[in-house]
Coordinates of C-alpha atoms (C1' of nucleotides) in Angstrom, one line a residue:
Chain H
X12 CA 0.0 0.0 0.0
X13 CA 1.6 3.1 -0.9
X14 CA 1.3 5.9 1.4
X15 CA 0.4 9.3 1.1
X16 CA 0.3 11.1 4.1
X17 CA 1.4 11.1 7.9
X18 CA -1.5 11.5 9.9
X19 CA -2.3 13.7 13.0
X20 CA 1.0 15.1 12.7
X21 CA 1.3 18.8 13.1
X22 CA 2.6 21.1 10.3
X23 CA 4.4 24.1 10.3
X24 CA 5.7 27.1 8.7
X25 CA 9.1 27.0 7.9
X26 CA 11.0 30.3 7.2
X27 CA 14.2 31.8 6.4
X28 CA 16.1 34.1 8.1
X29 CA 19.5 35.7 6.7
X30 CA 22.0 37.3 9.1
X31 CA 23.7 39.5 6.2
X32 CA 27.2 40.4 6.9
X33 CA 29.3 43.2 5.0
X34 CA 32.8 45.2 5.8
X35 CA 32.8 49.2 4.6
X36 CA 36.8 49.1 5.3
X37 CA 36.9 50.1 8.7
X38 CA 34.1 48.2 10.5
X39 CA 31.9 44.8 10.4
X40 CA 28.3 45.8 9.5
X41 CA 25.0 43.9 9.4
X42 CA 21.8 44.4 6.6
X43 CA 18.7 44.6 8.4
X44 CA 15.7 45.4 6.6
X45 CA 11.9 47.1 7.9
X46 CA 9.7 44.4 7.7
X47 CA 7.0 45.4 5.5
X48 CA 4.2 43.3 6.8
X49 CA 2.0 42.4 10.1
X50 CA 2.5 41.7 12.9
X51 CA 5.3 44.3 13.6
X52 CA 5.3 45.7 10.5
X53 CA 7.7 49.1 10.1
X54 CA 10.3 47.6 13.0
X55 CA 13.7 46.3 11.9
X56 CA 14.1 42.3 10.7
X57 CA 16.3 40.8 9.6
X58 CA 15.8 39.6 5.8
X59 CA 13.2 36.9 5.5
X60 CA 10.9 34.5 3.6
X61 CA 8.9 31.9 3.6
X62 CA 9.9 28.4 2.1
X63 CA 8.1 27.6 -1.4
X64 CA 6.3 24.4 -1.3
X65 CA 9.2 23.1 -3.9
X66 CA 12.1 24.7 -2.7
X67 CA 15.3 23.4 -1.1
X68 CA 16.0 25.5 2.1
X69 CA 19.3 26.4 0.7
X70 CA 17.4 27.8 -2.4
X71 CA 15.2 29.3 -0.2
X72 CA 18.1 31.1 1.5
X73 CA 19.6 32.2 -1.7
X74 CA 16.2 33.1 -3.4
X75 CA 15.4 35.5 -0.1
X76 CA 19.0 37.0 -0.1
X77 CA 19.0 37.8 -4.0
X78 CA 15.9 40.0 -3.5
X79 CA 16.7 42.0 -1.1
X80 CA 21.2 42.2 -2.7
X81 CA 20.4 41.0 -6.4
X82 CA 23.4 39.3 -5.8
X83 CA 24.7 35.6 -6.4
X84 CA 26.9 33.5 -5.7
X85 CA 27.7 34.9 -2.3
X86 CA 28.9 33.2 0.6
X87 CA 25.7 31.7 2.2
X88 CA 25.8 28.6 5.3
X89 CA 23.2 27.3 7.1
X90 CA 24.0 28.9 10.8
X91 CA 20.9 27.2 12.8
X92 CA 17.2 26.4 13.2
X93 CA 15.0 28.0 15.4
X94 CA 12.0 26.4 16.6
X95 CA 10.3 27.7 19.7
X96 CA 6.6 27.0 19.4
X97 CA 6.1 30.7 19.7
X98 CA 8.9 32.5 18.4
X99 CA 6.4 34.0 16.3
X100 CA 3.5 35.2 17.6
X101 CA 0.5 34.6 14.8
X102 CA 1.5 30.9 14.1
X103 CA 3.9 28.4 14.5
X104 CA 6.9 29.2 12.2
X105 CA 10.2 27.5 12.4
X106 CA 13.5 29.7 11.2
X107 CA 16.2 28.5 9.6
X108 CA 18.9 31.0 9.3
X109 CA 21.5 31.5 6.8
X110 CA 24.8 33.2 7.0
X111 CA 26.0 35.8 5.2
X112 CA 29.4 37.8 4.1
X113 CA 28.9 40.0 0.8
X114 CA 30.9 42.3 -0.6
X115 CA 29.4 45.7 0.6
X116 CA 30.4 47.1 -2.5
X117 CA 28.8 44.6 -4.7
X118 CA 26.1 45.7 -2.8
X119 CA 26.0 49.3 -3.3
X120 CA 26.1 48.6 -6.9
X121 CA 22.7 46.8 -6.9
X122 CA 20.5 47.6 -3.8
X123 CA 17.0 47.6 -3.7
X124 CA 14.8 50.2 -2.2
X125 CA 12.4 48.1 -1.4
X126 CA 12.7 46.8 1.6
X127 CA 14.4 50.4 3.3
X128 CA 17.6 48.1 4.2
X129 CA 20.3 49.8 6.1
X130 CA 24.0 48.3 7.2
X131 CA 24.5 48.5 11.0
X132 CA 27.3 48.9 12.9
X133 CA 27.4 45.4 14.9
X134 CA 27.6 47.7 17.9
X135 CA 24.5 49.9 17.3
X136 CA 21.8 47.2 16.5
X137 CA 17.9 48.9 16.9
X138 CA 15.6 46.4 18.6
X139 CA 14.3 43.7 16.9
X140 CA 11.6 41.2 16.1
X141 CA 10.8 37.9 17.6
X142 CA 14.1 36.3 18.8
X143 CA 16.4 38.1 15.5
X144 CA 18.9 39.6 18.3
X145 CA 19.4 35.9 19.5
X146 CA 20.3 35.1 15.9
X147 CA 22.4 37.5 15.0
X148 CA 24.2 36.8 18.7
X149 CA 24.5 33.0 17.3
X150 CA 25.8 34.5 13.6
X151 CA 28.2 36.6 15.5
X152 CA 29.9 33.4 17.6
X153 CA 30.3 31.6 14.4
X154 CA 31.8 34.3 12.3
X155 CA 34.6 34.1 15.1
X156 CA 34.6 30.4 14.9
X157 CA 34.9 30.1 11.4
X158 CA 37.3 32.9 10.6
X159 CA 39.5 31.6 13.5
X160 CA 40.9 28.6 11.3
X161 CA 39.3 29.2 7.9
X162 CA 40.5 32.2 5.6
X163 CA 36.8 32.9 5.2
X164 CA 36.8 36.8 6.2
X165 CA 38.2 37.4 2.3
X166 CA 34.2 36.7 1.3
X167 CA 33.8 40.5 3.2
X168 CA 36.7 42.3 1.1
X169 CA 36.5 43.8 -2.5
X170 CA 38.5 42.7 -5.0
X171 CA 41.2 44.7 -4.2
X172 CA 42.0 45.3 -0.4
X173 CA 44.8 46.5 1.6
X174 CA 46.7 45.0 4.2
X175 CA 45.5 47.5 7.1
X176 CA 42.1 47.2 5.7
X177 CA 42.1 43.1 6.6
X178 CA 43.7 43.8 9.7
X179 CA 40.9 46.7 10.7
X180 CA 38.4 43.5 9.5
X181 CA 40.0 40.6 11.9
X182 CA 39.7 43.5 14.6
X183 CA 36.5 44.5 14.7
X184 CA 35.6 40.5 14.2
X185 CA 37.6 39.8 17.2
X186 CA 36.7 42.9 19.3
X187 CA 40.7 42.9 19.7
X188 CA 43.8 44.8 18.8
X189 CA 46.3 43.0 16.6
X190 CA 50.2 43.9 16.1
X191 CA 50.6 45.1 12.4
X192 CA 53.8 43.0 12.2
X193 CA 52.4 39.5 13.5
X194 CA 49.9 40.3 11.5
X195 CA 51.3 40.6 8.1
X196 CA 53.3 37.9 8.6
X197 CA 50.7 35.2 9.3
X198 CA 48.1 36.4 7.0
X199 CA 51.0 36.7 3.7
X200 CA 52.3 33.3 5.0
X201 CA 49.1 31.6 3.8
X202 CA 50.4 32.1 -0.1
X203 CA 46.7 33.2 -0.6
X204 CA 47.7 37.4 -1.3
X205 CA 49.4 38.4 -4.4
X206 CA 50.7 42.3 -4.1
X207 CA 49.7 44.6 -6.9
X208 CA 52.3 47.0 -7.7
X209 CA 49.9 50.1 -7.1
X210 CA 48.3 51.9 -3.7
X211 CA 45.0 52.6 -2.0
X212 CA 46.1 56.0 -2.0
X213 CA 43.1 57.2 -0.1
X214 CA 43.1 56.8 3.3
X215 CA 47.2 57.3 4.2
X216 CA 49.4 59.9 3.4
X217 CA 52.0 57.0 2.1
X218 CA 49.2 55.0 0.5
X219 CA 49.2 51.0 1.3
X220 CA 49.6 48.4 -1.3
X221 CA 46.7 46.7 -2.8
X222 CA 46.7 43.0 -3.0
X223 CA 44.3 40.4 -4.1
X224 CA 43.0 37.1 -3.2
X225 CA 44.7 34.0 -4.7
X226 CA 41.2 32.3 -5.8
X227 CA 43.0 29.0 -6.8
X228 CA 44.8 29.0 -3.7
X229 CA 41.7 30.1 -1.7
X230 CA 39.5 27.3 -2.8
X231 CA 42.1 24.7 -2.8
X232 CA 43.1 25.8 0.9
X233 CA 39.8 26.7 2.6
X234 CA 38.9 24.0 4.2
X235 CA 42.8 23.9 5.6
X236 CA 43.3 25.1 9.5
X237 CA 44.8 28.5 9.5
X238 CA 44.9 30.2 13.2
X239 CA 44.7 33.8 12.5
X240 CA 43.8 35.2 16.1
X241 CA 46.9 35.0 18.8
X242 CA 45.0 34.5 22.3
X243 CA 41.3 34.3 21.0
X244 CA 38.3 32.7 22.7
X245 CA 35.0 32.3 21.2
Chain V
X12 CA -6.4 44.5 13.5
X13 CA -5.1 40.8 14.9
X14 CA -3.7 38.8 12.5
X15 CA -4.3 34.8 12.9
X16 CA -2.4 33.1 10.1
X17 CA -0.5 33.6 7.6
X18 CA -2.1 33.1 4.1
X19 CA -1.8 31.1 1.3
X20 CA 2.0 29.9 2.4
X21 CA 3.1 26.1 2.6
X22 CA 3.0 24.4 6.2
X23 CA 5.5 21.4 6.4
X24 CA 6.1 18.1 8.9
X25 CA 9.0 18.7 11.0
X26 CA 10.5 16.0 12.5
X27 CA 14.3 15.2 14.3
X28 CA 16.4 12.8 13.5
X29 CA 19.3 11.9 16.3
X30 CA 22.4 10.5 15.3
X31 CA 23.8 8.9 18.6
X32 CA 27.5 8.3 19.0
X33 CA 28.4 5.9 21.7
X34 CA 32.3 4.0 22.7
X35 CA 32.5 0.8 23.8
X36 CA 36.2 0.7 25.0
X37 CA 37.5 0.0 22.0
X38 CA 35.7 1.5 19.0
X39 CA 33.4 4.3 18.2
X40 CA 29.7 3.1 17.7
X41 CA 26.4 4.6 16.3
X42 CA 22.9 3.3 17.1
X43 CA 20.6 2.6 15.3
X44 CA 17.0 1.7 15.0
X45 CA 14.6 -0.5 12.5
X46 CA 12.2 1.2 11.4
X47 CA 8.7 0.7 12.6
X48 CA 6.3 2.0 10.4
X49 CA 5.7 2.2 6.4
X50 CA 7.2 3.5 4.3
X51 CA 10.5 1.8 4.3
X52 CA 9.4 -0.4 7.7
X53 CA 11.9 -2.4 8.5
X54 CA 15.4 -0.9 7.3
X55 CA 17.6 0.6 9.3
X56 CA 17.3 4.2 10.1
X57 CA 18.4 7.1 13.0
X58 CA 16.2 7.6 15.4
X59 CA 14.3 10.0 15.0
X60 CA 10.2 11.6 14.9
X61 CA 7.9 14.2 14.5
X62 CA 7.9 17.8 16.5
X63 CA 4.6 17.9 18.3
X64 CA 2.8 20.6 18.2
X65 CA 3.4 23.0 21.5
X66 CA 7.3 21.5 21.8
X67 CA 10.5 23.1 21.0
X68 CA 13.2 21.6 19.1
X69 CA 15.4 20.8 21.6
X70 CA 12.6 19.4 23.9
X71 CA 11.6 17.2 21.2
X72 CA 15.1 16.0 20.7
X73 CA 15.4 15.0 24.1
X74 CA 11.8 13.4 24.2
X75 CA 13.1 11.0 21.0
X76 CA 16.2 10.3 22.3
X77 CA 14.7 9.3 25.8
X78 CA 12.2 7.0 23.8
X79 CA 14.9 5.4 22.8
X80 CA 17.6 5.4 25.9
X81 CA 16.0 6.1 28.8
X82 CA 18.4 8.4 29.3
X83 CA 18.6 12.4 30.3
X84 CA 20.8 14.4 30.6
X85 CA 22.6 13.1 27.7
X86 CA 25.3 15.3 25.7
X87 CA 23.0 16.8 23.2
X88 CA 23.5 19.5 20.3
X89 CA 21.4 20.8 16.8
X90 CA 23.5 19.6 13.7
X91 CA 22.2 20.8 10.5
X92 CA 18.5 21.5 9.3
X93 CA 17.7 19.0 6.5
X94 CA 15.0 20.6 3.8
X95 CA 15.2 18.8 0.6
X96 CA 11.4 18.8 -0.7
X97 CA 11.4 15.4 -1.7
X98 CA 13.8 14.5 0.9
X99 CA 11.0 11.7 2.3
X100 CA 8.9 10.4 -0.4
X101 CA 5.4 10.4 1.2
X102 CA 5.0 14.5 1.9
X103 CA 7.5 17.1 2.3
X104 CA 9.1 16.2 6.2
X105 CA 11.8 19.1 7.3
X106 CA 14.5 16.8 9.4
X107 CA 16.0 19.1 12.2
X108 CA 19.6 16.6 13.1
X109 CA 20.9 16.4 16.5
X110 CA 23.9 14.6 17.3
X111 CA 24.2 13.1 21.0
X112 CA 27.2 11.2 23.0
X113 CA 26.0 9.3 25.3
X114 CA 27.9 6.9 27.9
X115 CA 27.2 3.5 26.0
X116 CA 27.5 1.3 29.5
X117 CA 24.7 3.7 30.9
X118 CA 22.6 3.1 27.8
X119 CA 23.4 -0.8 28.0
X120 CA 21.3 -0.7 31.8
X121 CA 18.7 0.6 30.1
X122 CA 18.1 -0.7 26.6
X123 CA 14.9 -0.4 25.2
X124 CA 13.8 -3.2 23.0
X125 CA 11.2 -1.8 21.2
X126 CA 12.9 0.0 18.6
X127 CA 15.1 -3.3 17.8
X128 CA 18.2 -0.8 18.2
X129 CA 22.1 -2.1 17.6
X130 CA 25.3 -0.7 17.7
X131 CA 27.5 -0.3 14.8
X132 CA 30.9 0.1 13.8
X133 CA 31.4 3.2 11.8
X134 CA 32.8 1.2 9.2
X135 CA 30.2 -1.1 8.7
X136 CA 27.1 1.2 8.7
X137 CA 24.3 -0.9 6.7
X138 CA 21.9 0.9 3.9
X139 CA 19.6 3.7 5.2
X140 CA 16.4 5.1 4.8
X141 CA 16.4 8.5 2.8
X142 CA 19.4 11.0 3.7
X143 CA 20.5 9.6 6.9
X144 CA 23.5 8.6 5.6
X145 CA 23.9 12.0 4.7
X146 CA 23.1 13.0 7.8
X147 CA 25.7 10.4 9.8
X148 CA 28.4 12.0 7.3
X149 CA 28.0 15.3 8.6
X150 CA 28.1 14.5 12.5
X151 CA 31.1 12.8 12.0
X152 CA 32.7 15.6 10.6
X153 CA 31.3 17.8 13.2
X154 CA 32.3 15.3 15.9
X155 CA 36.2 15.5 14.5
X156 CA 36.0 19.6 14.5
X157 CA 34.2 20.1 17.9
X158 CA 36.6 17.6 19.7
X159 CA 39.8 18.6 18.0
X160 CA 39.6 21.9 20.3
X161 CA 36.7 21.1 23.0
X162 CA 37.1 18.2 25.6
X163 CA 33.8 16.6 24.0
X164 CA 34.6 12.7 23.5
X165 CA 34.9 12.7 27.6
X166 CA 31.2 12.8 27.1
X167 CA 31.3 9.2 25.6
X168 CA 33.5 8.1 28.0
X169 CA 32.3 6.2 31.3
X170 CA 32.6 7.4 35.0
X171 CA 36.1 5.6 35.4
X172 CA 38.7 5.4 32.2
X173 CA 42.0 4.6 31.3
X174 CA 44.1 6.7 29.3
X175 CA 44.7 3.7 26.6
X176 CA 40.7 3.8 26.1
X177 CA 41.1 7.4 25.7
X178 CA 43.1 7.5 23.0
X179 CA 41.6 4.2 21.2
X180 CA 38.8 6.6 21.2
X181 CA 40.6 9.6 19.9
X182 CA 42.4 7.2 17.5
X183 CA 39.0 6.2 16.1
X184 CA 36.9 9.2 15.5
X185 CA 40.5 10.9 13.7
X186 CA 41.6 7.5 12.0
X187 CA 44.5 7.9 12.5
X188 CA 47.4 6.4 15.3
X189 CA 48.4 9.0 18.1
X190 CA 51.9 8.4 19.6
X191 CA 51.1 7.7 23.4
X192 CA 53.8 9.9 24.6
X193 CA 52.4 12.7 23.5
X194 CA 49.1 11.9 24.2
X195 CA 49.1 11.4 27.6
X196 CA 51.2 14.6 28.1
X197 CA 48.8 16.7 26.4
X198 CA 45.6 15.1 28.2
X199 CA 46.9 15.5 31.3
X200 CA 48.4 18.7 31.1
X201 CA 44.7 20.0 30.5
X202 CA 44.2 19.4 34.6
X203 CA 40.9 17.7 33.4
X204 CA 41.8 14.4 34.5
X205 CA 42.3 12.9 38.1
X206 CA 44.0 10.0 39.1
X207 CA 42.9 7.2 40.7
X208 CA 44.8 4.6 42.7
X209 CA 43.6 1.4 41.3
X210 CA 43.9 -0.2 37.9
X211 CA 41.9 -1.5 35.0
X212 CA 43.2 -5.2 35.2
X213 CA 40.9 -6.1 32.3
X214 CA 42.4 -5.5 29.2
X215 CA 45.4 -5.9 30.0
X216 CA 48.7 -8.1 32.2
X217 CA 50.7 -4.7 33.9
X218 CA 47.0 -3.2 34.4
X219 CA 46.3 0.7 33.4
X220 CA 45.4 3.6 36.0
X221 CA 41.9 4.7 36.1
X222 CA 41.6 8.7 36.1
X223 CA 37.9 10.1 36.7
X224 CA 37.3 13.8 34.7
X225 CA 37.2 16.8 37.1
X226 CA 33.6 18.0 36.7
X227 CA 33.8 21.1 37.9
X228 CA 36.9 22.1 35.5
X229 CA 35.6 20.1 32.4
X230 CA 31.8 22.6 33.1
X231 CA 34.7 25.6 33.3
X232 CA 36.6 24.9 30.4
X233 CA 34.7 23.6 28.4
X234 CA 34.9 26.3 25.4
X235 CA 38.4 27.1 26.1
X236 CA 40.7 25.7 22.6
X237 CA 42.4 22.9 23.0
X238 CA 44.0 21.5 20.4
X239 CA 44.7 17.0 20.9
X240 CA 44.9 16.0 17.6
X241 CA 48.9 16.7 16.1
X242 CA 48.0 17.3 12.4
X243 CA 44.5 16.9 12.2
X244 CA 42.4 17.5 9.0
X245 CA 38.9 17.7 9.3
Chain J
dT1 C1' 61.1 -16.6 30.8
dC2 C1' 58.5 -14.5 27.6
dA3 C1' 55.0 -11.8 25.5
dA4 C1' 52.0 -7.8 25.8
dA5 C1' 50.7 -3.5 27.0
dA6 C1' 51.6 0.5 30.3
dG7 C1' 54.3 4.1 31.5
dT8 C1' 57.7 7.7 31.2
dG9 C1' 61.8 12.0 29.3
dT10 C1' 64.7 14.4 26.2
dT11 C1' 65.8 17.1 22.3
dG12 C1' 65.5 19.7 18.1
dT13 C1' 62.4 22.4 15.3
dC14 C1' 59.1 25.5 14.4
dC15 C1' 55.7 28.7 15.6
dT16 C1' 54.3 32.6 18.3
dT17 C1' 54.9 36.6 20.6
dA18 C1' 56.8 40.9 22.0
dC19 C1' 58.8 44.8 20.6
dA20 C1' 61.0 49.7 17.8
dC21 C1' 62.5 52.0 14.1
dC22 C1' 62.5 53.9 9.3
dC23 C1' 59.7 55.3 5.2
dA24 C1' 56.7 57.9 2.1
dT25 C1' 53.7 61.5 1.6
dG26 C1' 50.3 65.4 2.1
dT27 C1' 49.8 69.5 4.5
Chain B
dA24 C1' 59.3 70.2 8.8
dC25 C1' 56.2 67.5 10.8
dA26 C1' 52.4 64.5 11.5
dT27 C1' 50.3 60.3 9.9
dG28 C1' 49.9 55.8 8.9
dG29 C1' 52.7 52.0 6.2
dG30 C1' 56.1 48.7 6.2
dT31 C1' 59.7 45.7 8.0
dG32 C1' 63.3 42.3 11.4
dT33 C1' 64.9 40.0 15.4
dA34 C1' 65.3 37.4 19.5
dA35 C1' 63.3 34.7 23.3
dG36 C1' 60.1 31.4 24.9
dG37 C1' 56.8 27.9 24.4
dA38 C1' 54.5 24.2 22.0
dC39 C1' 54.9 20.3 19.2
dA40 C1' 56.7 16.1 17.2
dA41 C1' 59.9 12.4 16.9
dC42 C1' 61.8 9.0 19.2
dA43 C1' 63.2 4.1 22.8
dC44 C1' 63.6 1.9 26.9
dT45 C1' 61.9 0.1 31.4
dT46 C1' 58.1 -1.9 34.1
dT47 C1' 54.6 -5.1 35.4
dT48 C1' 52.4 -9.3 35.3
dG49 C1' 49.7 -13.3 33.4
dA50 C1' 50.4 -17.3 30.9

DNA sequence: TCAAAAGTGTTGTCCTTACACCCATGT
DNA sequence: ACATGGGTGTAAGGACAACACTTTTGA
């Protein structure tokens, strides 16, 4: 007998939720958006959707992010389910979140006004809906995790970065101050930077040199350890 | 205006699925269950069922884990959310994965026979049911990356150990052969472990020292870095 | 007395850290 | 000329890895 449906089981909504992560050069930022429906409509959210009856959750995830960045192809990992019964008040809905580090100039490029999206300093977050600040505390934890022994911070930087730019990156990450010297050391001893012969001639007097990612190198060696951070804890 | 549902979007089954690690003294182990209801009665599968209705995903976790051990209080911890649409064949069923250590002598006072459980070699994991092997593939991995820096695998290990059955356990989930020396220098030098001054004459002629884990340090520590396995890929 | 597993120490190498000065440039 | 941030080298200490012999005891 071929079976067709579970019985008296209970059903659920099953969302998204996308903790969006970006660097402007000098400090970690997070996307939040104003949700533009009840309940709570007009308080900041971060980006969301429902899952499509024939949708994987991962193309859910990246479905929900490229409407709100128009961007693909960016660094996107399941961070964590959510599933209190009444995380949301109007009906059962589970959350499964996704994590996110774009290019925040990719970004610029393509945003939508839609959704009235702003990048927040990770230290100035407005309250937020239904349990979003415990998520982006959980997205926050992992970030550190990850970028402790995986060279995965590079998703945040342009195309072409400075050195003192990465380290302002690993120290806002890490809430921590880093020496310049140990610095640049470890991070060119990875083989993944190749120096440009020109300068970010912007934000120094003397200018610092521009380097880019080695993207063979990068996805050969990402899932190698690296330990970036002397003396961190989670 | 009080809004009761949301419209017109899809509502899913959510179930858990546990993937349960256990160590006999020798070898890691993984239980598993038959399967007790169509479709696909009979084969072997995780434990695992539905999220009721009022109950978190956590709770529910421990419920099916405790339907199946008798146990609380067990080492217990969200893997990955599994969403593929046509992930179980008879309606769309989210699997939320938790991955649990438990003490395997504890579990063998208790056994359940209901579910017509077994232990198995990693090795020699038989066909599953839908993704689970999927599923075992990624708390394996996640049980190699959380213990090469958190004390975890004490969690599988019983009130009294030796240090040779510590590191045939660390020598199973890493594959791989771990000079003694070494070992026992690093272990101890953590201060988790204490001595005890009698010996396992079982396995066996000279007889190896028992050490108990010192609770109140292993609750402390526990997400300080440690780093046991020399060389370890994940 | 022999076999089998437990237990223990040393050394060289490499990685990590701490630390200070010179350089290039715009004002 | 000076202030600002960029770039570099060295030395000491600690962690890690490689390695071999002695001990205990049951058979």
């Amino acid at each position: 007998m071929q079976i067709k449906h579970y019985s008296h089981q209970n059903r659920m909504l099953v969302a998204i939720d996308c903790i969006i992560f970006g660097f402007d050069g000098l400090h970690l930022r997070l996307l939040l958006i104003k949700r533009g429906f009840e309940p709570e409509k007009g308080r900041w959210s971060l980006m969301g959707g429902f899952v499509h009856a024939d949708e994987s959750f991962d193309n859910a995830a990246a479905r929900i992010l490229k409407q709100l960045t128009s961007l693909d192809n960016v660094y996107l990992e399941q961070l964590y389910a959510f599933g209190n019964p009444h995380r949301d008040p109007v009906e059962r809905t589970a959350s499964i979140t996704y994590f996110s580090l774009i290019d925040i100039n990719q970004y610029e490029k393509q945003i939508s006004h839609e959704y009235h999206a702003e990048w927040f300093h990770l230290k100035k977050i407005p309250s937020l809906i239904f349990d979003h600040k415990e998520m982006i505390k959980m997205a926050k934890g992992k970030l550190r995790y990850k970028a402790a022994f995986h060279p995965v911070l590079f998703e945040l930087l342009p195309n072409k970065f400075t050195l003192p730019q990465m380290q302002n990156l690993y120290e806002d990450v890490y809430e921590s101050v880093i020496d310049k010297r140990n610095f640049s050391r470890k991070i060119l001893s990875t083989g993944l930077l190749i120096k440009q012969n020109h300068k970010d001639r912007e934000s120094s007097k003397k200018g610092a040199y521009y380097y880019k990612l080695d993207k063979r190198k990068y996805m050969r060696n990402f899932n190698a350890f690296l330990n970036f951070i002397p003396n961190h804890k989670i």
